Coordinates of C-alpha atoms and ligand atoms in Angstrom, one line a residue:
Chain A
M1 CA 74.5 7.0 -24.3
T2 CA 77.6 6.0 -22.3
L3 CA 75.5 4.5 -19.6
L4 CA 74.0 2.1 -22.1
T5 CA 77.3 0.7 -23.4
V6 CA 78.5 0.0 -19.8
S7 CA 75.4 -2.0 -19.1
S8 CA 75.6 -4.1 -22.3
T9 CA 79.3 -5.0 -21.9
N10 CA 79.2 -6.6 -18.6
H11 CA 76.0 -8.5 -19.0
S12 CA 77.7 -11.8 -19.6
F13 CA 79.2 -11.7 -16.2
T14 CA 76.3 -10.8 -14.1
N15 CA 72.8 -11.9 -13.4
I16 CA 70.6 -11.2 -16.5
S17 CA 67.6 -10.1 -14.7
K18 CA 69.6 -7.4 -13.0
I19 CA 71.0 -6.2 -16.3
S20 CA 67.7 -6.3 -18.0
T21 CA 66.7 -3.4 -15.7
K22 CA 69.2 -1.3 -17.7
T23 CA 68.9 -1.9 -21.4
L24 CA 65.9 -3.5 -23.0
V25 CA 66.3 -2.8 -26.7
Q26 CA 69.6 -2.9 -28.6
M27 CA 70.1 -2.4 -32.3
N28 CA 73.5 -2.6 -33.9
D29 CA 74.1 -1.4 -37.4
V30 CA 70.7 -2.8 -38.6
W31 CA 69.7 -2.9 -42.2
A32 CA 66.3 -4.0 -43.3
S33 CA 64.6 -4.8 -46.6
Y34 CA 61.3 -6.2 -47.8
D35 CA 62.6 -7.4 -51.2
S36 CA 66.3 -8.0 -50.4
K37 CA 67.2 -5.3 -52.9
N38 CA 66.2 -1.9 -51.6
Y39 CA 67.0 -1.2 -48.0
V40 CA 64.2 0.7 -46.2
L41 CA 66.4 1.0 -43.1
R42 CA 70.2 1.5 -43.0
E43 CA 72.8 1.6 -40.3
I44 CA 70.4 1.8 -37.4
T45 CA 72.1 1.7 -34.1
L46 CA 70.2 2.5 -31.0
S47 CA 69.7 1.4 -27.5
I48 CA 66.7 1.9 -25.2
D49 CA 66.9 1.8 -21.5
N50 CA 64.3 0.2 -19.2
G51 CA 61.4 2.5 -18.3
V52 CA 62.1 5.1 -21.0
N53 CA 59.6 6.6 -23.4
Y54 CA 61.4 6.5 -26.7
A55 CA 59.9 8.3 -29.6
I56 CA 60.5 7.7 -33.2
V57 CA 59.7 10.6 -35.5
G58 CA 59.9 10.8 -39.3
Q59 CA 58.1 11.4 -42.5
S60 CA 55.8 9.0 -44.1
G61 CA 57.7 6.1 -45.7
S62 CA 60.8 6.8 -43.7
G63 CA 60.8 3.3 -42.1
K64 CA 59.3 3.9 -38.6
S65 CA 56.8 1.0 -38.7
T66 CA 59.5 -1.2 -40.1
L67 CA 61.7 -0.4 -37.1
L68 CA 59.0 -1.5 -34.7
K69 CA 58.5 -4.8 -36.7
L70 CA 62.2 -5.5 -36.3
M71 CA 61.8 -5.0 -32.5
N72 CA 59.0 -7.5 -32.1
G73 CA 60.5 -10.0 -34.5
M74 CA 57.8 -9.8 -37.2
M75 CA 60.7 -8.9 -39.5
K76 CA 64.3 -10.0 -39.4
P77 CA 67.1 -7.6 -40.3
S78 CA 69.1 -8.2 -43.5
K79 CA 72.2 -7.2 -41.7
G80 CA 73.1 -6.3 -38.1
Q81 CA 71.7 -7.3 -34.8
V82 CA 68.5 -6.7 -32.9
K83 CA 68.3 -7.7 -29.2
I84 CA 65.4 -7.5 -26.9
N85 CA 66.5 -8.3 -23.4
Y86 CA 69.5 -10.0 -25.0
Q87 CA 67.4 -12.2 -27.1
T88 CA 67.0 -12.1 -30.9
P89 CA 63.3 -11.4 -31.6
D90 CA 61.7 -13.7 -34.1
T91 CA 58.0 -14.4 -34.1
H92 CA 58.6 -17.8 -35.8
D93 CA 61.0 -18.9 -33.1
K94 CA 59.4 -21.0 -30.3
K95 CA 62.2 -19.9 -27.9
F96 CA 61.1 -16.3 -28.3
K97 CA 57.4 -17.0 -27.4
P98 CA 57.7 -16.3 -23.7
L99 CA 59.1 -12.9 -24.5
M100 CA 56.5 -12.2 -27.2
A101 CA 53.9 -12.4 -24.4
K102 CA 55.7 -9.5 -22.7
I103 CA 55.8 -7.3 -25.7
G104 CA 52.7 -5.2 -26.3
Y105 CA 52.6 -4.4 -30.0
I106 CA 50.0 -1.9 -31.3
P107 CA 50.3 -1.8 -35.1
Q108 CA 49.4 1.3 -37.1
S109 CA 46.1 -0.4 -38.1
L110 CA 45.6 -1.5 -34.4
G111 CA 44.8 -5.1 -35.4
L112 CA 41.5 -5.4 -33.4
I113 CA 39.1 -8.2 -34.2
K114 CA 36.1 -6.2 -35.4
N115 CA 33.5 -8.9 -34.7
L116 CA 34.5 -9.5 -31.1
T117 CA 33.4 -7.5 -28.2
V118 CA 35.7 -4.9 -26.5
I119 CA 36.3 -7.2 -23.5
D120 CA 37.1 -10.2 -25.7
N121 CA 39.5 -8.1 -27.7
V122 CA 41.2 -7.2 -24.5
L123 CA 41.3 -10.8 -23.2
I124 CA 43.2 -11.8 -26.3
G125 CA 46.2 -10.2 -24.6
A126 CA 45.9 -12.7 -21.7
L127 CA 45.8 -15.7 -24.0
P128 CA 49.4 -16.8 -23.5
R129 CA 48.6 -17.3 -19.8
I130 CA 45.6 -19.5 -20.5
G131 CA 45.5 -23.1 -21.5
K132 CA 44.5 -24.1 -25.0
L133 CA 41.4 -26.1 -24.0
K134 CA 40.1 -23.3 -21.7
S135 CA 40.6 -20.6 -24.3
F136 CA 39.0 -22.7 -26.9
F137 CA 35.7 -22.7 -24.9
K138 CA 36.3 -19.0 -23.9
M139 CA 36.5 -20.1 -20.3
F140 CA 38.6 -17.2 -18.9
P141 CA 39.6 -17.4 -15.3
E142 CA 37.7 -15.0 -13.1
N143 CA 40.9 -13.1 -12.2
E144 CA 41.7 -12.4 -15.9
I145 CA 38.2 -11.1 -16.5
K146 CA 38.5 -8.9 -13.4
E147 CA 41.9 -7.7 -14.8
A148 CA 40.4 -6.9 -18.2
E149 CA 37.6 -4.9 -16.6
K150 CA 40.1 -3.0 -14.4
I151 CA 42.2 -2.1 -17.4
L152 CA 39.2 -1.1 -19.5
K153 CA 38.2 1.2 -16.6
L154 CA 41.7 2.6 -16.6
V155 CA 41.5 3.5 -20.3
G156 CA 38.0 4.9 -19.9
L157 CA 35.8 2.3 -21.5
E158 CA 33.9 1.1 -18.5
D159 CA 30.6 1.4 -20.2
K160 CA 31.5 -0.4 -23.5
F161 CA 32.6 -3.9 -22.4
E162 CA 30.1 -5.7 -24.6
R163 CA 30.2 -3.4 -27.6
K164 CA 31.5 -5.0 -30.8
A165 CA 34.9 -3.5 -31.9
Y166 CA 33.6 -2.3 -35.2
M167 CA 31.1 -0.1 -33.5
L168 CA 33.7 2.1 -31.8
S169 CA 35.1 5.4 -32.6
G170 CA 38.8 5.8 -33.7
G171 CA 39.8 7.0 -30.2
E172 CA 37.9 4.2 -28.5
K173 CA 39.5 1.6 -30.8
R174 CA 42.9 2.9 -29.7
R175 CA 42.0 2.6 -26.1
V176 CA 41.0 -1.0 -26.7
A177 CA 44.3 -1.7 -28.4
I178 CA 46.2 -0.2 -25.5
A179 CA 44.1 -2.2 -23.0
R180 CA 44.9 -5.4 -25.0
A181 CA 48.6 -4.5 -24.7
L182 CA 48.4 -3.6 -21.0
I183 CA 46.7 -6.9 -20.0
Q184 CA 49.8 -8.7 -21.3
K185 CA 51.6 -7.1 -18.4
P186 CA 54.2 -6.1 -20.9
E187 CA 57.8 -5.0 -20.3
L188 CA 57.9 -3.3 -23.7
L189 CA 55.2 -1.4 -25.4
L190 CA 55.6 -0.8 -29.2
A191 CA 53.0 1.7 -30.4
D192 CA 52.8 2.7 -34.0
E193 CA 51.2 6.2 -34.4
I194 CA 48.4 5.5 -32.1
V195 CA 47.6 9.1 -31.6
S196 CA 48.3 10.5 -35.0
E197 CA 44.8 10.7 -36.4
L198 CA 43.3 12.1 -33.2
D199 CA 42.4 15.6 -32.1
H200 CA 44.8 17.2 -29.7
V201 CA 42.7 16.7 -26.6
T202 CA 42.2 13.0 -27.2
A203 CA 45.8 12.5 -28.3
R204 CA 47.0 14.0 -25.0
E205 CA 44.5 11.9 -23.0
I206 CA 45.9 8.8 -24.6
M207 CA 49.5 9.8 -24.2
N208 CA 48.9 10.5 -20.5
L209 CA 47.3 7.1 -20.2
V210 CA 50.5 5.5 -21.6
A211 CA 52.6 7.7 -19.3
D212 CA 50.6 6.5 -16.3
A213 CA 50.9 2.9 -17.4
Q214 CA 54.6 3.4 -17.7
R215 CA 54.9 4.6 -14.2
T216 CA 52.6 1.9 -12.8
F217 CA 54.1 -1.0 -14.5
N218 CA 57.6 0.2 -15.0
L219 CA 57.0 -0.1 -18.7
T220 CA 59.4 0.8 -21.5
A221 CA 57.6 2.4 -24.4
V222 CA 58.7 2.8 -28.0
M223 CA 56.2 5.1 -29.7
V224 CA 56.1 6.2 -33.3
H225 CA 54.8 9.7 -33.9
H226 CA 54.1 12.0 -36.8
N227 CA 54.2 15.0 -34.6
M228 CA 57.5 16.3 -33.2
Q229 CA 55.8 18.5 -30.7
L230 CA 54.0 15.5 -29.1
A231 CA 57.2 13.5 -29.1
L232 CA 59.2 16.2 -27.3
E233 CA 56.4 16.6 -24.8
Y234 CA 56.2 13.0 -23.7
A235 CA 59.4 11.2 -24.6
N236 CA 62.7 11.0 -22.8
R237 CA 64.4 10.3 -26.1
V238 CA 63.5 11.2 -29.6
A239 CA 65.0 9.6 -32.7
V240 CA 64.4 11.1 -36.1
I241 CA 64.4 8.8 -39.0
K242 CA 64.8 10.1 -42.5
E243 CA 64.8 7.9 -45.6
G244 CA 65.7 4.8 -43.6
Q245 CA 68.5 6.4 -41.5
K246 CA 68.6 7.7 -38.0
I247 CA 69.7 11.3 -38.6
L248 CA 69.2 12.6 -35.1
E249 CA 68.7 11.4 -31.5
I250 CA 68.0 13.8 -28.7
G251 CA 67.4 13.3 -25.0
V252 CA 64.7 15.4 -23.4
E253 CA 64.3 16.4 -19.8
G254 CA 61.3 18.5 -19.1
D255 CA 61.7 21.3 -21.7
R256 CA 65.4 21.0 -22.0
I257 CA 67.4 19.1 -24.6
V258 CA 70.0 17.2 -22.6
D259 CA 71.7 15.1 -25.1
F260 CA 72.0 15.5 -28.8
Q261 CA 73.6 13.7 -31.6
T262 CA 73.4 15.0 -35.1
G263 CA 74.3 12.6 -37.8
N264 CA 74.4 14.2 -41.2
M265 CA 71.7 16.8 -40.5
T266 CA 72.1 20.5 -40.9
Q267 CA 71.1 23.0 -38.3
K268 CA 68.4 24.3 -40.5
E269 CA 66.8 20.9 -40.9
I270 CA 66.6 20.4 -37.2
I271 CA 64.9 23.7 -36.7
E272 CA 62.4 22.8 -39.5
L273 CA 61.6 19.6 -37.6
Y274 CA 61.1 21.4 -34.4
N275 CA 58.6 23.7 -36.0
Q276 CA 56.6 20.9 -37.3
Chain B
M1 CA 43.6 -9.8 -86.2
N2 CA 39.9 -9.5 -87.1
Q3 CA 40.2 -12.1 -89.8
K4 CA 41.9 -14.4 -87.3
N5 CA 39.0 -14.0 -84.9
N6 CA 36.5 -14.8 -87.7
L7 CA 38.5 -17.9 -88.6
I8 CA 38.4 -19.0 -84.9
I9 CA 34.6 -18.5 -84.7
G10 CA 34.1 -20.3 -87.9
I11 CA 36.2 -23.3 -86.7
I12 CA 34.2 -23.4 -83.4
I13 CA 30.8 -23.4 -85.3
A14 CA 32.1 -26.1 -87.6
A15 CA 33.2 -28.2 -84.6
V16 CA 29.8 -27.8 -82.9
V17 CA 28.0 -28.9 -86.1
A18 CA 30.4 -31.8 -86.7
A19 CA 30.1 -33.0 -83.0
S20 CA 26.3 -32.8 -83.1
Y21 CA 26.3 -34.9 -86.3
N22 CA 28.6 -37.3 -84.6
V23 CA 26.5 -37.9 -81.5
G24 CA 23.3 -37.8 -83.6
A25 CA 21.8 -34.5 -82.1
D26 CA 19.3 -33.5 -84.7
P27 CA 17.4 -30.3 -84.1
A28 CA 14.5 -31.7 -86.1
E29 CA 14.0 -34.4 -83.5
F30 CA 13.6 -31.6 -80.9
V31 CA 10.9 -29.9 -82.9
K32 CA 9.2 -33.3 -83.5
G33 CA 9.3 -33.9 -79.8
I34 CA 7.6 -30.7 -78.7
P35 CA 4.1 -32.3 -78.9
N36 CA 5.3 -35.0 -76.4
L37 CA 5.5 -32.2 -73.8
G38 CA 1.8 -31.7 -74.2
I39 CA 1.2 -35.4 -73.5
I40 CA 3.3 -35.2 -70.4
I41 CA 1.4 -32.2 -69.1
E42 CA -1.9 -33.9 -69.9
E43 CA -0.8 -37.0 -67.9
A44 CA 0.5 -34.8 -65.1
I45 CA -2.9 -33.1 -64.7
Q46 CA -4.6 -36.5 -64.5
V47 CA -2.3 -37.7 -61.6
E48 CA -4.3 -38.4 -58.5
P49 CA -3.8 -35.6 -55.9
E50 CA -2.9 -38.3 -53.2
L51 CA 0.4 -38.7 -55.0
L52 CA 1.4 -35.2 -54.0
G53 CA 1.6 -36.5 -50.4
T54 CA 4.2 -39.1 -51.4
A55 CA 6.0 -36.4 -53.4
F56 CA 6.3 -34.1 -50.4
V57 CA 7.3 -36.9 -48.1
S58 CA 10.1 -38.0 -50.4
M59 CA 11.1 -34.4 -51.0
F60 CA 11.3 -34.0 -47.2
E61 CA 13.6 -37.1 -47.1
T62 CA 15.8 -35.4 -49.7
I63 CA 15.9 -32.2 -47.6
E64 CA 16.9 -34.2 -44.6
M65 CA 19.7 -36.0 -46.5
A66 CA 20.9 -32.6 -47.8
F67 CA 20.7 -31.2 -44.2
I68 CA 22.7 -34.0 -42.6
G69 CA 25.2 -34.0 -45.5
T70 CA 25.7 -30.2 -45.3
I71 CA 26.1 -30.1 -41.5
V72 CA 28.4 -33.2 -41.2
G73 CA 30.3 -32.3 -44.3
G74 CA 30.7 -28.7 -43.2
A75 CA 31.9 -29.8 -39.8
I76 CA 34.5 -32.1 -41.4
S77 CA 35.5 -29.3 -43.8
L78 CA 36.3 -26.7 -41.3
P79 CA 39.4 -28.3 -39.7
L80 CA 40.5 -29.4 -43.1
S81 CA 40.2 -25.9 -44.4
M82 CA 42.2 -24.5 -41.5
L83 CA 45.0 -26.9 -42.5
A84 CA 44.6 -26.0 -46.2
A85 CA 44.9 -22.3 -45.7
R86 CA 48.2 -20.9 -46.8
N87 CA 48.3 -18.1 -44.3
L88 CA 48.1 -20.5 -41.4
N89 CA 50.4 -23.4 -42.4
S90 CA 53.6 -24.2 -44.0
K91 CA 53.5 -25.7 -47.5
Y92 CA 54.3 -29.1 -46.2
V93 CA 50.9 -29.1 -44.4
Y94 CA 48.7 -27.3 -46.9
G95 CA 50.2 -28.9 -50.0
P96 CA 49.2 -32.5 -49.3
I97 CA 45.8 -31.5 -47.8
R98 CA 45.0 -29.5 -50.9
A99 CA 46.0 -32.4 -53.1
V100 CA 43.6 -34.7 -51.3
L101 CA 40.8 -32.2 -51.4
A102 CA 41.3 -31.6 -55.1
A103 CA 41.0 -35.3 -55.6
I104 CA 37.8 -35.4 -53.7
R105 CA 36.5 -32.5 -55.8
T106 CA 37.2 -34.2 -59.1
L107 CA 34.4 -36.8 -58.6
P108 CA 30.9 -35.5 -59.3
S109 CA 28.3 -36.2 -56.7
I110 CA 26.5 -38.8 -58.8
L111 CA 29.7 -40.9 -59.0
W112 CA 30.1 -40.6 -55.2
A113 CA 26.5 -41.8 -55.0
I114 CA 27.1 -44.8 -57.2
L115 CA 30.2 -45.7 -55.2
F116 CA 28.3 -45.6 -51.9
V117 CA 25.3 -47.5 -53.3
I118 CA 27.7 -50.2 -54.2
M119 CA 29.3 -50.0 -50.7
V120 CA 26.3 -49.7 -48.4
G121 CA 23.4 -50.6 -50.7
L122 CA 20.4 -48.7 -52.1
G123 CA 18.8 -46.0 -50.0
P124 CA 19.2 -42.6 -48.3
F125 CA 22.3 -43.6 -46.4
A126 CA 24.3 -43.9 -49.6
G127 CA 22.9 -40.5 -50.6
I128 CA 24.0 -38.9 -47.3
L129 CA 27.5 -40.3 -47.6
A130 CA 27.7 -39.0 -51.2
T131 CA 26.5 -35.6 -50.1
I132 CA 29.1 -35.5 -47.3
M133 CA 31.9 -36.2 -49.7
Y134 CA 30.6 -33.8 -52.2
T135 CA 30.2 -31.1 -49.5
I136 CA 33.8 -31.6 -48.3
G137 CA 35.2 -31.2 -51.8
F138 CA 33.0 -28.2 -52.6
M139 CA 33.0 -26.4 -49.2
T140 CA 36.7 -26.6 -48.2
K141 CA 37.6 -24.6 -51.3
L142 CA 35.2 -21.9 -50.4
Q143 CA 36.3 -22.0 -46.7
Y144 CA 40.0 -21.9 -47.1
E145 CA 39.7 -19.1 -49.6
S146 CA 37.8 -17.0 -47.2
I147 CA 40.2 -17.9 -44.4
E148 CA 43.0 -16.7 -46.6
A149 CA 41.1 -13.5 -47.2
V150 CA 41.0 -12.7 -43.5
D151 CA 42.7 -9.3 -42.9
A152 CA 46.4 -10.0 -42.2
D153 CA 46.8 -7.1 -39.7
P154 CA 44.8 -8.6 -36.8
V155 CA 46.4 -12.0 -37.5
D156 CA 49.9 -10.5 -37.3
A157 CA 49.1 -8.4 -34.3
V158 CA 47.7 -11.3 -32.3
N159 CA 50.3 -13.6 -33.5
A160 CA 52.9 -11.2 -32.2
I161 CA 51.4 -11.6 -28.7
G162 CA 52.7 -15.2 -28.7
V163 CA 49.4 -17.0 -28.8
S164 CA 49.1 -20.6 -30.0
K165 CA 47.9 -21.6 -33.4
S166 CA 44.6 -22.9 -32.0
Q167 CA 44.1 -19.6 -30.1
L168 CA 44.8 -17.6 -33.2
I169 CA 42.2 -19.6 -35.1
R170 CA 39.6 -19.3 -32.3
Y171 CA 40.0 -15.6 -31.6
V172 CA 41.0 -14.1 -34.9
V173 CA 40.4 -16.3 -37.9
M174 CA 37.0 -17.7 -36.9
P175 CA 35.4 -14.4 -35.8
E176 CA 36.8 -12.6 -38.8
S177 CA 35.5 -15.1 -41.3
A178 CA 32.4 -16.3 -39.4
A179 CA 30.0 -14.4 -41.6
H180 CA 31.4 -15.8 -44.7
L181 CA 31.6 -19.3 -43.4
L182 CA 27.9 -19.2 -42.3
S183 CA 26.8 -17.8 -45.6
Q184 CA 28.7 -20.6 -47.4
L185 CA 27.0 -23.1 -45.2
L186 CA 23.6 -21.8 -46.3
Y187 CA 24.6 -21.7 -49.9
T188 CA 25.9 -25.2 -49.8
F189 CA 22.7 -26.5 -48.2
D190 CA 20.8 -24.8 -51.0
Y191 CA 23.0 -26.4 -53.6
N192 CA 22.9 -29.8 -51.8
V193 CA 19.1 -30.0 -52.0
R194 CA 19.4 -29.9 -55.8
H195 CA 22.2 -32.4 -55.8
T196 CA 20.5 -34.8 -53.4
S197 CA 17.4 -34.7 -55.7
I198 CA 19.6 -35.9 -58.6
I199 CA 21.6 -38.6 -56.8
G200 CA 18.4 -40.4 -56.0
L201 CA 18.4 -41.3 -59.7
V202 CA 21.1 -43.9 -59.0
G203 CA 19.2 -45.3 -56.1
A204 CA 20.6 -43.2 -53.3
G205 CA 17.2 -42.4 -51.8
G206 CA 15.1 -39.3 -51.7
I207 CA 12.8 -37.9 -54.4
G208 CA 15.1 -38.7 -57.2
F209 CA 14.6 -42.4 -56.5
Y210 CA 10.9 -42.0 -57.2
I211 CA 11.4 -40.0 -60.3
I212 CA 13.7 -42.5 -61.9
N213 CA 11.3 -45.3 -61.1
Y214 CA 8.4 -43.5 -62.7
I215 CA 10.5 -42.9 -65.8
K216 CA 11.5 -46.5 -66.0
F217 CA 7.8 -47.5 -66.0
F218 CA 6.9 -44.8 -68.5
E219 CA 4.8 -42.9 -66.0
Y220 CA 5.9 -39.5 -67.2
G221 CA 3.1 -37.6 -65.7
K222 CA 4.0 -38.7 -62.2
A223 CA 7.6 -38.0 -62.8
A224 CA 6.7 -34.5 -64.0
V225 CA 4.7 -33.9 -60.8
F226 CA 7.6 -34.9 -58.7
M227 CA 10.0 -32.8 -60.7
L228 CA 7.7 -29.8 -60.2
V229 CA 7.8 -30.4 -56.4
V230 CA 11.6 -30.3 -56.6
L231 CA 11.4 -27.1 -58.6
A232 CA 9.1 -25.5 -56.1
T233 CA 11.1 -26.6 -53.1
V234 CA 14.4 -25.4 -54.5
L235 CA 12.8 -22.0 -55.2
V236 CA 11.5 -21.7 -51.7
I237 CA 14.8 -22.7 -50.1
D238 CA 16.7 -20.3 -52.4
W239 CA 14.4 -17.5 -51.4
I240 CA 14.7 -18.2 -47.7
S241 CA 18.4 -18.5 -47.7
V242 CA 18.8 -15.2 -49.6
K243 CA 16.6 -13.6 -47.0
I244 CA 18.6 -15.0 -44.1
R245 CA 21.9 -14.0 -45.7
D246 CA 20.7 -10.5 -46.3
K247 CA 19.2 -10.0 -43.0
Y248 CA 21.7 -11.5 -40.6
I249 CA 25.0 -12.0 -42.4
V250 CA 25.6 -9.3 -44.9
K251 CA 24.4 -6.6 -42.6
T252 CA 26.3 -7.5 -39.4
Q253 CA 29.4 -7.9 -41.5
R254 CA 29.3 -4.4 -42.7
G255 CA 28.2 -3.0 -39.4
M256 CA 24.8 -2.0 -40.7
E257 CA 23.0 -3.2 -37.6
V258 CA 23.3 0.2 -36.0
K259 CA 22.1 2.2 -39.0
A260 CA 19.0 -0.1 -39.3
R261 CA 18.2 0.5 -35.7
I262 CA 18.5 4.3 -36.0
K263 CA 16.2 4.2 -39.0
T264 CA 13.4 2.4 -37.2
S265 CA 13.5 4.4 -34.0
Ligands
ATP301 N1 55.0 -5.0 -46.6 C1 55.9 -4.2 -47.3 N2 56.4 -4.7 -48.5 C2 57.2 -3.9 -49.2 N3 57.5 -2.7 -48.9 C3 57.1 -2.2 -47.7 C4 56.2 -2.9 -46.9 N4 55.9 -2.2 -45.8 C5 56.6 -1.0 -46.0 N5 57.3 -1.0 -47.1 C6 58.1 0.1 -47.6 O1 59.1 0.4 -46.7 C7 59.3 1.8 -46.5 C8 59.1 2.1 -45.1 O2 57.8 1.8 -44.7 P1 57.3 2.0 -43.2 O3 55.9 1.5 -43.2 O4 58.3 1.5 -42.3 O5 57.2 3.6 -43.2 P2 56.6 4.6 -42.0 O6 57.7 5.5 -41.7 O7 56.0 3.8 -41.0 O8 55.5 5.4 -42.8 P3 54.1 6.0 -42.3 O9 54.4 7.2 -41.5 O10 53.4 6.3 -43.6 O11 53.5 4.9 -41.6 C9 58.3 2.4 -47.4 O12 59.0 2.9 -48.6 C10 57.3 1.4 -47.8 O13 56.8 1.5 -49.1
MG302 MG1 54.1 3.5 -40.3

């Protein structure tokens, strides 16, 4: 945690791109509400370093998806600050568009276009790089098509390029959504429970895929999980959200817990979570 | 409560009777008129068969008018609907567009036809223009409602990638609503064939033009034959469009393509 504060204090004096290799996501006392009455997130403070796999764990309705929507600017905080690469995320803000193209967001519902083919779904991730006229006539440059095919091979869908998205299995759909995010050449990947409904083998396959992509593209990943076990296995950091508050954040290195901050959580509750 | 309902029903019945008296709608006249139907049928049977050729040619003209009107009207409707959809635009855009469309919709097709007959003269061209206007009013409402019904999740997910509005429409809104839009196009064509038959009555071309002229010259038998041709054509088109919708649109929409293939193999 100390490392993060250092990097964010001196950013105004140094080259931004150099600093952006340190902290990518910063949240400061963030409160969020859908109806401006009840807060679904309260006092969220966190920062996520570049290249890290950051897991968010918590019960249903605790506010995990909302946290991701704050990070990509689909939602604005009622109070507090959210910064992605020192910019305030807001999908309605034109100034934020270049950065939106660099954030791969996989919603809980995946957001695939069911009547489009697998490859067209993936190419959607490349649209910000393609002119309006060309994209209107679906004239994708050869290199983008090659890239889409390469990424689809990477996620193990080489034989399903032309399959319509609605004809895919749950695991295959998740791979398409990951491929769509990867073709963005993202700096930040926000993935909302993309392995929760899968069997253990497929879930691990997909988590390994993300881990590989992280290494290859120096990608920062924020992943929401239902399963604490999976989070501990793959993440460098795990934040536990309960009823809209971050009650625990731990650092993981291999099978060791290296850093640990308990808010208002009892020892017993932590153990219960670990046994999940 | 019950008594109140009875009172309301009583008032409605009284109003219908009073209004009928006022406009001179006497049921006795209807009963007296029934034998006239027999005369019309008799005349219709005596109509020379050659006339059927004319009937089909003019019916074909009506279908062509409806076809042009549906395609051109539909093509104009689509961009307007994109601007009228609340999920894609701010209220400063969809508000005025919707107001204009609502104004277009208030005029029934026959009034459009009269307007265009005055503007461009008698004939099918006036009918086509009327059909286009009518289609725009009618179809935009269907279209923007199905655009608004598009699943918000893919729209949000793709929007978060930072694509432009036109890309969002091309890659999310259109594919997600294509089945509906196509089925609406078929439905509107079906509907326009009926309308275009009617607007001929004010001189805007097609089979309606013949019907009104026969009626003017008391040739009820011929008018009846032409009306039967309209009836038969509408039934056939209705049947075909239901088949097309069932086979290609409804099934692909629900992903039943695969199941159907398994069944036949
Ligand atoms: N669009 C919305 N409008 C109003 N309330 C919402 C909306 N989305 C979520 N909420 C509420 O906000 C709270 C947090 O929801 P969120 O989706 O962030 O939970 P979650 O932790 O992702 O749950 P799950 O594990 O079930 O996905 C819940 O109480 C939910 O009812
Ligand atoms: Mg959720």
